[in-house]
């Protein structure tokens, strides 16, 4: 497990966007960031799930979050522009993005992979993070130090049979992160890195490994040290890295 002890106020006054914040790792990351003082912007496709996370953060007495219901599969340029305008008016800047929303797609041979599902997975896992990052760069540039965290996977570092579009999208995510990190190195206050969460107890993990006993898999809460480290001031010099949460 990545070892890091976050100070309680690590993310005080920071404004952090979390995609896929309604469930799984994103839900726990949003709550963890809020518990460390951040104002979190909860982006996801299912409003009820986002509202539940919102209520939990409020009930815990953490900074009031913001809600952004948005389906990253169908979102168009105008949706991203609207989001940016809203965030600019509301906050004036952004200090972090956790690109966490993800689609597993199907587990099958490349030979039989449904091209429609391929496009959907690429849209959510790769194209949406690209478009969101691009349009939010001006707001990130207004931060004293901004952190962009992409979510990768072990199948995005070494190709593995039957992981199809998912694995390929994660390879491309690593490439996107490296390209961006090299562009911002030394000339900006922005850093970009990847997290590989490792096997984590969520709906996606159960779908990929239906025969596995969920109790044997690491809980999302246990992988939070790396998420906090990359969002906070202790990782200011870290750029272009792909780190393992476990
Ligand atoms: P999860 O439980 O399936 O949660 C995924 C989240 O993404 C959900 O909140 C989901 O929203 C959201 N999402 C999916 N499609 C979306 C769309 N079109 N628009 C907006 N939001 C969308 O998955 P997870 O396990 O927490 O995975 C989080 C990230 O970690 C993913 O990038 C995944 O690839 C990566 N990862 C996970 C593991 C693991 O073992 N769990 C391992 C390696 C990498 P709904 O709840 O509304 O469906």
PDB file of C-alpha atoms and ligand atoms in Angstrom:
ATOM      1  CA  UNK A   1       0.000   0.000   0.000  1.00  0.00           C
ATOM      2  CA  UNK A   2       1.238   3.517  -0.795  1.00  0.00           C
ATOM      3  CA  UNK A   3       2.202   5.055   2.529  1.00  0.00           C
ATOM      4  CA  UNK A   4       1.270   8.630   3.278  1.00  0.00           C
ATOM      5  CA  UNK A   5      -0.189  10.246   6.363  1.00  0.00           C
ATOM      6  CA  UNK A   6      -2.209  13.265   5.270  1.00  0.00           C
ATOM      7  CA  UNK A   7      -2.522  16.234   7.612  1.00  0.00           C
ATOM      8  CA  UNK A   8      -6.179  16.828   8.511  1.00  0.00           C
ATOM      9  CA  UNK A   9      -6.249  20.210   6.767  1.00  0.00           C
ATOM     10  CA  UNK A  10      -4.278  19.056   3.686  1.00  0.00           C
ATOM     11  CA  UNK A  11      -6.883  20.224   1.178  1.00  0.00           C
ATOM     12  CA  UNK A  12      -8.279  23.224   3.054  1.00  0.00           C
ATOM     13  CA  UNK A  13      -9.602  25.839   0.604  1.00  0.00           C
ATOM     14  CA  UNK A  14      -8.859  23.640  -2.396  1.00  0.00           C
ATOM     15  CA  UNK A  15     -11.490  23.179  -5.094  1.00  0.00           C
ATOM     16  CA  UNK A  16     -11.399  19.702  -6.581  1.00  0.00           C
ATOM     17  CA  UNK A  17     -13.479  18.174  -9.362  1.00  0.00           C
ATOM     18  CA  UNK A  18     -14.108  14.429  -9.075  1.00  0.00           C
ATOM     19  CA  UNK A  19     -15.668  12.550 -11.999  1.00  0.00           C
ATOM     20  CA  UNK A  20     -17.669   9.414 -11.309  1.00  0.00           C
ATOM     21  CA  UNK A  21     -18.224  10.743  -7.796  1.00  0.00           C
ATOM     22  CA  UNK A  22     -21.464   8.861  -7.171  1.00  0.00           C
ATOM     23  CA  UNK A  23     -20.089   5.360  -6.640  1.00  0.00           C
ATOM     24  CA  UNK A  24     -17.025   3.213  -6.058  1.00  0.00           C
ATOM     25  CA  UNK A  25     -13.600   4.815  -5.741  1.00  0.00           C
ATOM     26  CA  UNK A  26     -14.830   8.257  -6.862  1.00  0.00           C
ATOM     27  CA  UNK A  27     -17.450   8.387  -4.118  1.00  0.00           C
ATOM     28  CA  UNK A  28     -14.904   7.570  -1.433  1.00  0.00           C
ATOM     29  CA  UNK A  29     -12.313   9.948  -2.928  1.00  0.00           C
ATOM     30  CA  UNK A  30     -14.822  12.824  -2.957  1.00  0.00           C
ATOM     31  CA  UNK A  31     -15.736  12.208   0.679  1.00  0.00           C
ATOM     32  CA  UNK A  32     -12.081  11.832   1.663  1.00  0.00           C
ATOM     33  CA  UNK A  33     -11.075  15.082  -0.072  1.00  0.00           C
ATOM     34  CA  UNK A  34     -13.984  16.883   1.640  1.00  0.00           C
ATOM     35  CA  UNK A  35     -12.956  15.442   4.995  1.00  0.00           C
ATOM     36  CA  UNK A  36      -9.531  17.007   4.437  1.00  0.00           C
ATOM     37  CA  UNK A  37     -11.029  20.419   3.794  1.00  0.00           C
ATOM     38  CA  UNK A  38     -11.669  20.504   0.038  1.00  0.00           C
ATOM     39  CA  UNK A  39     -14.707  21.869  -1.683  1.00  0.00           C
ATOM     40  CA  UNK A  40     -15.526  19.020  -4.028  1.00  0.00           C
ATOM     41  CA  UNK A  41     -17.371  19.266  -7.310  1.00  0.00           C
ATOM     42  CA  UNK A  42     -19.251  16.012  -7.711  1.00  0.00           C
ATOM     43  CA  UNK A  43     -19.598  15.043 -11.375  1.00  0.00           C
ATOM     44  CA  UNK A  44     -21.434  11.907 -12.465  1.00  0.00           C
ATOM     45  CA  UNK A  45     -24.233  10.548 -14.599  1.00  0.00           C
ATOM     46  CA  UNK A  46     -26.714   9.462 -11.887  1.00  0.00           C
ATOM     47  CA  UNK A  47     -28.149  12.405  -9.976  1.00  0.00           C
ATOM     48  CA  UNK A  48     -29.518  10.367  -7.047  1.00  0.00           C
ATOM     49  CA  UNK A  49     -26.088   8.883  -6.326  1.00  0.00           C
ATOM     50  CA  UNK A  50     -24.460  12.317  -6.436  1.00  0.00           C
ATOM     51  CA  UNK A  51     -27.128  13.709  -4.121  1.00  0.00           C
ATOM     52  CA  UNK A  52     -26.450  10.965  -1.633  1.00  0.00           C
ATOM     53  CA  UNK A  53     -22.728  11.767  -1.569  1.00  0.00           C
ATOM     54  CA  UNK A  54     -23.593  15.462  -1.303  1.00  0.00           C
ATOM     55  CA  UNK A  55     -25.822  14.777   1.724  1.00  0.00           C
ATOM     56  CA  UNK A  56     -23.180  12.636   3.413  1.00  0.00           C
ATOM     57  CA  UNK A  57     -20.558  15.368   3.009  1.00  0.00           C
ATOM     58  CA  UNK A  58     -22.932  18.017   4.357  1.00  0.00           C
ATOM     59  CA  UNK A  59     -24.030  15.836   7.274  1.00  0.00           C
ATOM     60  CA  UNK A  60     -20.380  15.320   8.215  1.00  0.00           C
ATOM     61  CA  UNK A  61     -19.947  19.094   8.418  1.00  0.00           C
ATOM     62  CA  UNK A  62     -17.410  19.326   5.594  1.00  0.00           C
ATOM     63  CA  UNK A  63     -17.312  22.175   3.066  1.00  0.00           C
ATOM     64  CA  UNK A  64     -20.467  22.353   0.958  1.00  0.00           C
ATOM     65  CA  UNK A  65     -19.905  20.474  -2.317  1.00  0.00           C
ATOM     66  CA  UNK A  66     -21.239  21.278  -5.771  1.00  0.00           C
ATOM     67  CA  UNK A  67     -23.265  18.935  -7.983  1.00  0.00           C
ATOM     68  CA  UNK A  68     -22.703  18.429 -11.692  1.00  0.00           C
ATOM     69  CA  UNK A  69     -24.923  15.776 -13.275  1.00  0.00           C
ATOM     70  CA  UNK A  70     -23.298  15.011 -16.624  1.00  0.00           C
ATOM     71  CA  UNK A  71     -23.116  11.890 -18.748  1.00  0.00           C
ATOM     72  CA  UNK A  72     -19.559  11.808 -20.092  1.00  0.00           C
ATOM     73  CA  UNK A  73     -20.553   9.399 -22.847  1.00  0.00           C
ATOM     74  CA  UNK A  74     -22.952  11.825 -24.514  1.00  0.00           C
ATOM     75  CA  UNK A  75     -21.525  15.175 -23.329  1.00  0.00           C
ATOM     76  CA  UNK A  76     -20.808  17.608 -26.163  1.00  0.00           C
ATOM     77  CA  UNK A  77     -18.534  20.608 -26.383  1.00  0.00           C
ATOM     78  CA  UNK A  78     -21.318  22.967 -25.306  1.00  0.00           C
ATOM     79  CA  UNK A  79     -21.855  20.919 -22.117  1.00  0.00           C
ATOM     80  CA  UNK A  80     -18.188  21.306 -21.213  1.00  0.00           C
ATOM     81  CA  UNK A  81     -18.302  25.041 -22.002  1.00  0.00           C
ATOM     82  CA  UNK A  82     -21.379  25.433 -19.804  1.00  0.00           C
ATOM     83  CA  UNK A  83     -19.665  23.542 -16.989  1.00  0.00           C
ATOM     84  CA  UNK A  84     -16.573  25.723 -17.259  1.00  0.00           C
ATOM     85  CA  UNK A  85     -18.627  28.924 -17.196  1.00  0.00           C
ATOM     86  CA  UNK A  86     -20.511  27.751 -14.114  1.00  0.00           C
ATOM     87  CA  UNK A  87     -17.324  26.791 -12.295  1.00  0.00           C
ATOM     88  CA  UNK A  88     -15.676  30.074 -13.237  1.00  0.00           C
ATOM     89  CA  UNK A  89     -18.601  32.057 -11.863  1.00  0.00           C
ATOM     90  CA  UNK A  90     -18.894  29.945  -8.740  1.00  0.00           C
ATOM     91  CA  UNK A  91     -15.235  29.444  -7.818  1.00  0.00           C
ATOM     92  CA  UNK A  92     -13.006  31.419 -10.209  1.00  0.00           C
ATOM     93  CA  UNK A  93     -10.426  28.618 -10.312  1.00  0.00           C
ATOM     94  CA  UNK A  94      -9.864  24.885  -9.847  1.00  0.00           C
ATOM     95  CA  UNK A  95      -7.060  23.299  -7.834  1.00  0.00           C
ATOM     96  CA  UNK A  96      -7.493  19.683  -8.841  1.00  0.00           C
ATOM     97  CA  UNK A  97      -9.247  17.204 -11.109  1.00  0.00           C
ATOM     98  CA  UNK A  98      -9.584  13.520 -10.361  1.00  0.00           C
ATOM     99  CA  UNK A  99     -10.467  11.828 -13.645  1.00  0.00           C
ATOM    100  CA  UNK A 100     -12.008   8.742 -12.130  1.00  0.00           C
ATOM    101  CA  UNK A 101     -15.211   7.903 -14.057  1.00  0.00           C
ATOM    102  CA  UNK A 102     -14.730   4.745 -16.045  1.00  0.00           C
ATOM    103  CA  UNK A 103     -16.502   2.118 -18.096  1.00  0.00           C
ATOM    104  CA  UNK A 104     -15.427  -1.498 -18.192  1.00  0.00           C
ATOM    105  CA  UNK A 105     -17.113  -2.400 -21.487  1.00  0.00           C
ATOM    106  CA  UNK A 106     -17.044  -6.099 -22.317  1.00  0.00           C
ATOM    107  CA  UNK A 107     -14.406  -8.745 -21.672  1.00  0.00           C
ATOM    108  CA  UNK A 108     -13.839 -10.447 -25.010  1.00  0.00           C
ATOM    109  CA  UNK A 109     -11.412 -10.961 -27.909  1.00  0.00           C
ATOM    110  CA  UNK A 110     -10.409  -8.035 -30.076  1.00  0.00           C
ATOM    111  CA  UNK A 111     -11.730 -10.137 -32.962  1.00  0.00           C
ATOM    112  CA  UNK A 112     -15.284 -10.082 -31.631  1.00  0.00           C
ATOM    113  CA  UNK A 113     -15.291  -6.752 -29.790  1.00  0.00           C
ATOM    114  CA  UNK A 114     -18.460  -4.717 -30.491  1.00  0.00           C
ATOM    115  CA  UNK A 115     -17.322  -1.450 -32.138  1.00  0.00           C
ATOM    116  CA  UNK A 116     -20.196   0.465 -30.527  1.00  0.00           C
ATOM    117  CA  UNK A 117     -19.057  -0.554 -27.047  1.00  0.00           C
ATOM    118  CA  UNK A 118     -15.472   0.227 -28.070  1.00  0.00           C
ATOM    119  CA  UNK A 119     -16.498   3.818 -28.857  1.00  0.00           C
ATOM    120  CA  UNK A 120     -18.439   4.171 -25.595  1.00  0.00           C
ATOM    121  CA  UNK A 121     -15.490   3.033 -23.501  1.00  0.00           C
ATOM    122  CA  UNK A 122     -13.085   5.316 -25.375  1.00  0.00           C
ATOM    123  CA  UNK A 123     -15.478   8.230 -24.963  1.00  0.00           C
ATOM    124  CA  UNK A 124     -15.844   7.906 -21.190  1.00  0.00           C
ATOM    125  CA  UNK A 125     -12.338   6.698 -20.286  1.00  0.00           C
ATOM    126  CA  UNK A 126     -10.219   8.761 -22.678  1.00  0.00           C
ATOM    127  CA  UNK A 127     -11.993  11.413 -24.770  1.00  0.00           C
ATOM    128  CA  UNK A 128     -13.972  12.955 -21.914  1.00  0.00           C
ATOM    129  CA  UNK A 129     -10.910  13.369 -19.652  1.00  0.00           C
ATOM    130  CA  UNK A 130      -9.076  14.955 -22.609  1.00  0.00           C
ATOM    131  CA  UNK A 131     -11.910  17.405 -23.324  1.00  0.00           C
ATOM    132  CA  UNK A 132     -12.495  18.230 -19.657  1.00  0.00           C
ATOM    133  CA  UNK A 133      -8.796  18.837 -19.043  1.00  0.00           C
ATOM    134  CA  UNK A 134      -8.435  20.986 -22.129  1.00  0.00           C
ATOM    135  CA  UNK A 135     -11.380  23.224 -21.358  1.00  0.00           C
ATOM    136  CA  UNK A 136     -10.535  23.554 -17.670  1.00  0.00           C
ATOM    137  CA  UNK A 137      -6.856  24.476 -18.212  1.00  0.00           C
ATOM    138  CA  UNK A 138      -7.480  28.240 -17.832  1.00  0.00           C
ATOM    139  CA  UNK A 139      -9.159  27.634 -14.453  1.00  0.00           C
ATOM    140  CA  UNK A 140      -6.353  25.296 -13.386  1.00  0.00           C
ATOM    141  CA  UNK A 141      -3.795  27.940 -14.355  1.00  0.00           C
ATOM    142  CA  UNK A 142      -5.364  30.285 -11.818  1.00  0.00           C
ATOM    143  CA  UNK A 143      -4.528  27.894  -8.985  1.00  0.00           C
ATOM    144  CA  UNK A 144      -1.371  28.398  -6.953  1.00  0.00           C
ATOM    145  CA  UNK A 145      -0.640  24.752  -7.715  1.00  0.00           C
ATOM    146  CA  UNK A 146      -3.009  22.480  -9.570  1.00  0.00           C
ATOM    147  CA  UNK A 147      -3.020  18.694  -9.700  1.00  0.00           C
ATOM    148  CA  UNK A 148      -4.562  16.627 -12.484  1.00  0.00           C
ATOM    149  CA  UNK A 149      -4.893  12.959 -11.633  1.00  0.00           C
ATOM    150  CA  UNK A 150      -5.851  10.416 -14.267  1.00  0.00           C
ATOM    151  CA  UNK A 151      -6.942   6.869 -13.433  1.00  0.00           C
ATOM    152  CA  UNK A 152      -5.063   4.057 -15.065  1.00  0.00           C
ATOM    153  CA  UNK A 153      -4.936   0.311 -14.518  1.00  0.00           C
ATOM    154  CA  UNK A 154      -2.425  -2.514 -14.662  1.00  0.00           C
ATOM    155  CA  UNK A 155      -3.944  -3.474 -18.049  1.00  0.00           C
ATOM    156  CA  UNK A 156      -2.973   0.010 -19.247  1.00  0.00           C
ATOM    157  CA  UNK A 157       0.701  -0.791 -18.727  1.00  0.00           C
ATOM    158  CA  UNK A 158       0.883  -4.328 -20.066  1.00  0.00           C
ATOM    159  CA  UNK A 159      -1.678  -5.573 -22.568  1.00  0.00           C
ATOM    160  CA  UNK A 160      -3.762  -8.485 -21.354  1.00  0.00           C
ATOM    161  CA  UNK A 161      -6.131 -10.728 -23.329  1.00  0.00           C
ATOM    162  CA  UNK A 162      -9.856  -9.893 -23.345  1.00  0.00           C
ATOM    163  CA  UNK A 163      -9.533  -6.452 -21.730  1.00  0.00           C
ATOM    164  CA  UNK A 164     -10.276  -4.833 -25.104  1.00  0.00           C
ATOM    165  CA  UNK A 165     -11.173  -1.158 -25.203  1.00  0.00           C
ATOM    166  CA  UNK A 166     -10.764  -0.797 -21.449  1.00  0.00           C
ATOM    167  CA  UNK A 167      -7.097  -1.753 -21.492  1.00  0.00           C
ATOM    168  CA  UNK A 168      -6.419   0.271 -24.632  1.00  0.00           C
ATOM    169  CA  UNK A 169      -8.148   3.322 -23.128  1.00  0.00           C
ATOM    170  CA  UNK A 170      -5.915   3.057 -20.064  1.00  0.00           C
ATOM    171  CA  UNK A 171      -2.748   2.819 -22.218  1.00  0.00           C
ATOM    172  CA  UNK A 172      -3.937   5.996 -23.958  1.00  0.00           C
ATOM    173  CA  UNK A 173      -4.677   7.627 -20.612  1.00  0.00           C
ATOM    174  CA  UNK A 174      -1.067   7.014 -19.586  1.00  0.00           C
ATOM    175  CA  UNK A 175      -0.002   8.598 -22.895  1.00  0.00           C
ATOM    176  CA  UNK A 176      -2.269  11.588 -22.426  1.00  0.00           C
ATOM    177  CA  UNK A 177      -0.918  12.122 -18.917  1.00  0.00           C
ATOM    178  CA  UNK A 178       2.724  11.849 -20.038  1.00  0.00           C
ATOM    179  CA  UNK A 179       2.206  14.221 -22.955  1.00  0.00           C
ATOM    180  CA  UNK A 180       0.458  16.814 -20.808  1.00  0.00           C
ATOM    181  CA  UNK A 181       2.970  16.462 -17.979  1.00  0.00           C
ATOM    182  CA  UNK A 182       5.848  17.092 -20.383  1.00  0.00           C
ATOM    183  CA  UNK A 183       4.098  20.167 -21.760  1.00  0.00           C
ATOM    184  CA  UNK A 184       3.539  21.755 -18.343  1.00  0.00           C
ATOM    185  CA  UNK A 185       6.884  20.769 -16.799  1.00  0.00           C
ATOM    186  CA  UNK A 186       8.774  23.817 -15.483  1.00  0.00           C
ATOM    187  CA  UNK A 187       6.516  26.338 -17.183  1.00  0.00           C
ATOM    188  CA  UNK A 188       3.362  26.104 -15.155  1.00  0.00           C
ATOM    189  CA  UNK A 189       1.844  25.502 -11.767  1.00  0.00           C
ATOM    190  CA  UNK A 190       0.101  22.394 -13.047  1.00  0.00           C
ATOM    191  CA  UNK A 191       1.178  18.795 -12.561  1.00  0.00           C
ATOM    192  CA  UNK A 192      -0.329  15.648 -14.084  1.00  0.00           C
ATOM    193  CA  UNK A 193      -0.006  12.076 -12.876  1.00  0.00           C
ATOM    194  CA  UNK A 194      -1.755   8.700 -13.031  1.00  0.00           C
ATOM    195  CA  UNK A 195      -3.006   6.459 -10.272  1.00  0.00           C
ATOM    196  CA  UNK A 196      -3.336   2.729 -10.735  1.00  0.00           C
ATOM    197  CA  UNK A 197      -5.809   1.875  -7.962  1.00  0.00           C
ATOM    198  CA  UNK A 198      -5.114  -1.883  -8.056  1.00  0.00           C
ATOM    199  CA  UNK A 199      -7.839  -4.409  -7.288  1.00  0.00           C
ATOM    200  CA  UNK A 200     -10.468  -2.466  -5.337  1.00  0.00           C
ATOM    201  CA  UNK A 201     -13.882  -3.521  -4.025  1.00  0.00           C
ATOM    202  CA  UNK A 202     -16.378  -1.771  -6.325  1.00  0.00           C
ATOM    203  CA  UNK A 203     -19.151  -2.589  -8.776  1.00  0.00           C
ATOM    204  CA  UNK A 204     -16.648  -2.519 -11.642  1.00  0.00           C
ATOM    205  CA  UNK A 205     -14.376  -5.035  -9.932  1.00  0.00           C
ATOM    206  CA  UNK A 206     -17.340  -7.381  -9.269  1.00  0.00           C
ATOM    207  CA  UNK A 207     -18.370  -7.129 -12.919  1.00  0.00           C
ATOM    208  CA  UNK A 208     -14.859  -7.995 -14.096  1.00  0.00           C
ATOM    209  CA  UNK A 209     -14.398 -10.809 -11.542  1.00  0.00           C
ATOM    210  CA  UNK A 210     -17.872 -12.177 -10.729  1.00  0.00           C
ATOM    211  CA  UNK A 211     -16.528 -15.295  -9.017  1.00  0.00           C
ATOM    212  CA  UNK A 212     -14.329 -13.364  -6.601  1.00  0.00           C
ATOM    213  CA  UNK A 213     -15.319 -12.910  -2.963  1.00  0.00           C
ATOM    214  CA  UNK A 214     -15.580  -9.110  -2.547  1.00  0.00           C
ATOM    215  CA  UNK A 215     -14.465  -9.410   1.067  1.00  0.00           C
ATOM    216  CA  UNK A 216     -11.040 -10.519  -0.205  1.00  0.00           C
ATOM    217  CA  UNK A 217     -10.542  -7.273  -2.159  1.00  0.00           C
ATOM    218  CA  UNK A 218      -9.136  -3.989  -0.808  1.00  0.00           C
ATOM    219  CA  UNK A 219     -11.754  -1.384   0.139  1.00  0.00           C
ATOM    220  CA  UNK A 220     -11.654   2.019  -1.613  1.00  0.00           C
ATOM    221  CA  UNK A 221     -11.021   3.701   1.761  1.00  0.00           C
ATOM    222  CA  UNK A 222      -7.695   1.862   2.054  1.00  0.00           C
ATOM    223  CA  UNK A 223      -6.251   3.271  -1.183  1.00  0.00           C
ATOM    224  CA  UNK A 224      -6.904   6.916  -0.336  1.00  0.00           C
ATOM    225  CA  UNK A 225      -3.381   7.834   0.873  1.00  0.00           C
ATOM    226  CA  UNK A 226      -2.097   8.110  -2.728  1.00  0.00           C
ATOM    227  CA  UNK A 227      -5.145  10.123  -3.802  1.00  0.00           C
ATOM    228  CA  UNK A 228      -4.561  12.587  -0.961  1.00  0.00           C
ATOM    229  CA  UNK A 229      -0.828  12.744  -1.615  1.00  0.00           C
ATOM    230  CA  UNK A 230      -1.275  13.638  -5.284  1.00  0.00           C
ATOM    231  CA  UNK A 231      -3.977  16.249  -4.579  1.00  0.00           C
ATOM    232  CA  UNK A 232      -2.048  17.994  -1.817  1.00  0.00           C
ATOM    233  CA  UNK A 233       1.061  20.113  -1.352  1.00  0.00           C
ATOM    234  CA  UNK A 234       3.395  17.210  -0.565  1.00  0.00           C
ATOM    235  CA  UNK A 235       3.448  16.169  -4.234  1.00  0.00           C
ATOM    236  CA  UNK A 236       4.324  19.564  -5.724  1.00  0.00           C
ATOM    237  CA  UNK A 237       7.434  18.167  -7.415  1.00  0.00           C
ATOM    238  CA  UNK A 238       5.725  15.048  -8.746  1.00  0.00           C
ATOM    239  CA  UNK A 239       4.816  15.281 -12.433  1.00  0.00           C
ATOM    240  CA  UNK A 240       4.478  12.699 -15.195  1.00  0.00           C
ATOM    241  CA  UNK A 241       4.409   9.720 -12.831  1.00  0.00           C
ATOM    242  CA  UNK A 242       2.158   6.663 -12.836  1.00  0.00           C
ATOM    243  CA  UNK A 243       1.880   5.496  -9.251  1.00  0.00           C
ATOM    244  CA  UNK A 244       0.357   2.402  -7.633  1.00  0.00           C
ATOM    245  CA  UNK A 245      -2.138   2.942  -4.834  1.00  0.00           C
ATOM    246  CA  UNK A 246      -1.457  -0.582  -3.551  1.00  0.00           C
TER     247      UNK A 246
HETATM  248  P1  LIG B   1     -17.376   1.876 -10.565  1.00  0.00           P
HETATM  249  O1  LIG B   1     -17.695   1.402  -9.208  1.00  0.00           O
HETATM  250  O2  LIG B   1     -18.007   1.219 -11.734  1.00  0.00           O
HETATM  251  O3  LIG B   1     -17.644   3.454 -10.609  1.00  0.00           O
HETATM  252  C1  LIG B   1     -17.440   4.158 -11.792  1.00  0.00           C
HETATM  253  C2  LIG B   1     -18.022   5.531 -11.670  1.00  0.00           C
HETATM  254  O4  LIG B   1     -17.929   6.170 -12.953  1.00  0.00           O
HETATM  255  C3  LIG B   1     -19.488   5.526 -11.267  1.00  0.00           C
HETATM  256  O5  LIG B   1     -19.737   6.579 -10.373  1.00  0.00           O
HETATM  257  C4  LIG B   1     -20.192   5.757 -12.585  1.00  0.00           C
HETATM  258  O6  LIG B   1     -21.441   6.380 -12.464  1.00  0.00           O
HETATM  259  C5  LIG B   1     -19.206   6.683 -13.285  1.00  0.00           C
HETATM  260  N1  LIG B   1     -19.448   6.699 -14.703  1.00  0.00           N
HETATM  261  C6  LIG B   1     -19.459   5.651 -15.560  1.00  0.00           C
HETATM  262  N2  LIG B   1     -19.813   6.050 -16.781  1.00  0.00           N
HETATM  263  C7  LIG B   1     -20.036   7.386 -16.705  1.00  0.00           C
HETATM  264  C8  LIG B   1     -20.455   8.357 -17.633  1.00  0.00           C
HETATM  265  N3  LIG B   1     -20.771   8.047 -18.884  1.00  0.00           N
HETATM  266  N4  LIG B   1     -20.573   9.644 -17.220  1.00  0.00           N
HETATM  267  C9  LIG B   1     -20.294   9.986 -15.950  1.00  0.00           C
HETATM  268  N5  LIG B   1     -19.921   9.093 -15.008  1.00  0.00           N
HETATM  269  C10 LIG B   1     -19.802   7.805 -15.391  1.00  0.00           C
HETATM  270  O7  LIG B   1     -15.809   1.800 -10.844  1.00  0.00           O
HETATM  271  P2  LIG B   1     -14.538   1.939  -9.865  1.00  0.00           P
HETATM  272  O8  LIG B   1     -14.034   0.597  -9.630  1.00  0.00           O
HETATM  273  O9  LIG B   1     -14.846   2.840  -8.743  1.00  0.00           O
HETATM  274  O10 LIG B   1     -13.529   2.635 -10.870  1.00  0.00           O
HETATM  275  C11 LIG B   1     -13.058   3.966 -10.747  1.00  0.00           C
HETATM  276  C12 LIG B   1     -11.851   4.125 -11.652  1.00  0.00           C
HETATM  277  O11 LIG B   1     -10.809   3.248 -11.213  1.00  0.00           O
HETATM  278  C13 LIG B   1     -12.129   3.768 -13.108  1.00  0.00           C
HETATM  279  O12 LIG B   1     -11.433   4.651 -13.945  1.00  0.00           O
HETATM  280  C14 LIG B   1     -11.551   2.369 -13.240  1.00  0.00           C
HETATM  281  O13 LIG B   1     -11.182   2.080 -14.551  1.00  0.00           O
HETATM  282  C15 LIG B   1     -10.372   2.459 -12.297  1.00  0.00           C
HETATM  283  N6  LIG B   1      -9.871   1.169 -11.786  1.00  0.00           N
HETATM  284  C16 LIG B   1     -10.617   0.441 -10.910  1.00  0.00           C
HETATM  285  C17 LIG B   1     -10.102  -0.760 -10.409  1.00  0.00           C
HETATM  286  C18 LIG B   1     -10.882  -1.610  -9.428  1.00  0.00           C
HETATM  287  O14 LIG B   1     -10.401  -2.692  -9.066  1.00  0.00           O
HETATM  288  N7  LIG B   1     -12.032  -1.191  -8.959  1.00  0.00           N
HETATM  289  C19 LIG B   1      -8.842  -1.205 -10.815  1.00  0.00           C
HETATM  290  C20 LIG B   1      -8.090  -0.431 -11.715  1.00  0.00           C
HETATM  291  C21 LIG B   1      -8.623   0.759 -12.181  1.00  0.00           C
HETATM  292  P3  LIG B   1     -22.762   5.517 -12.053  1.00  0.00           P
HETATM  293  O15 LIG B   1     -22.547   5.098 -10.644  1.00  0.00           O
HETATM  294  O16 LIG B   1     -23.850   6.496 -12.206  1.00  0.00           O
HETATM  295  O17 LIG B   1     -22.809   4.368 -12.983  1.00  0.00           O
END
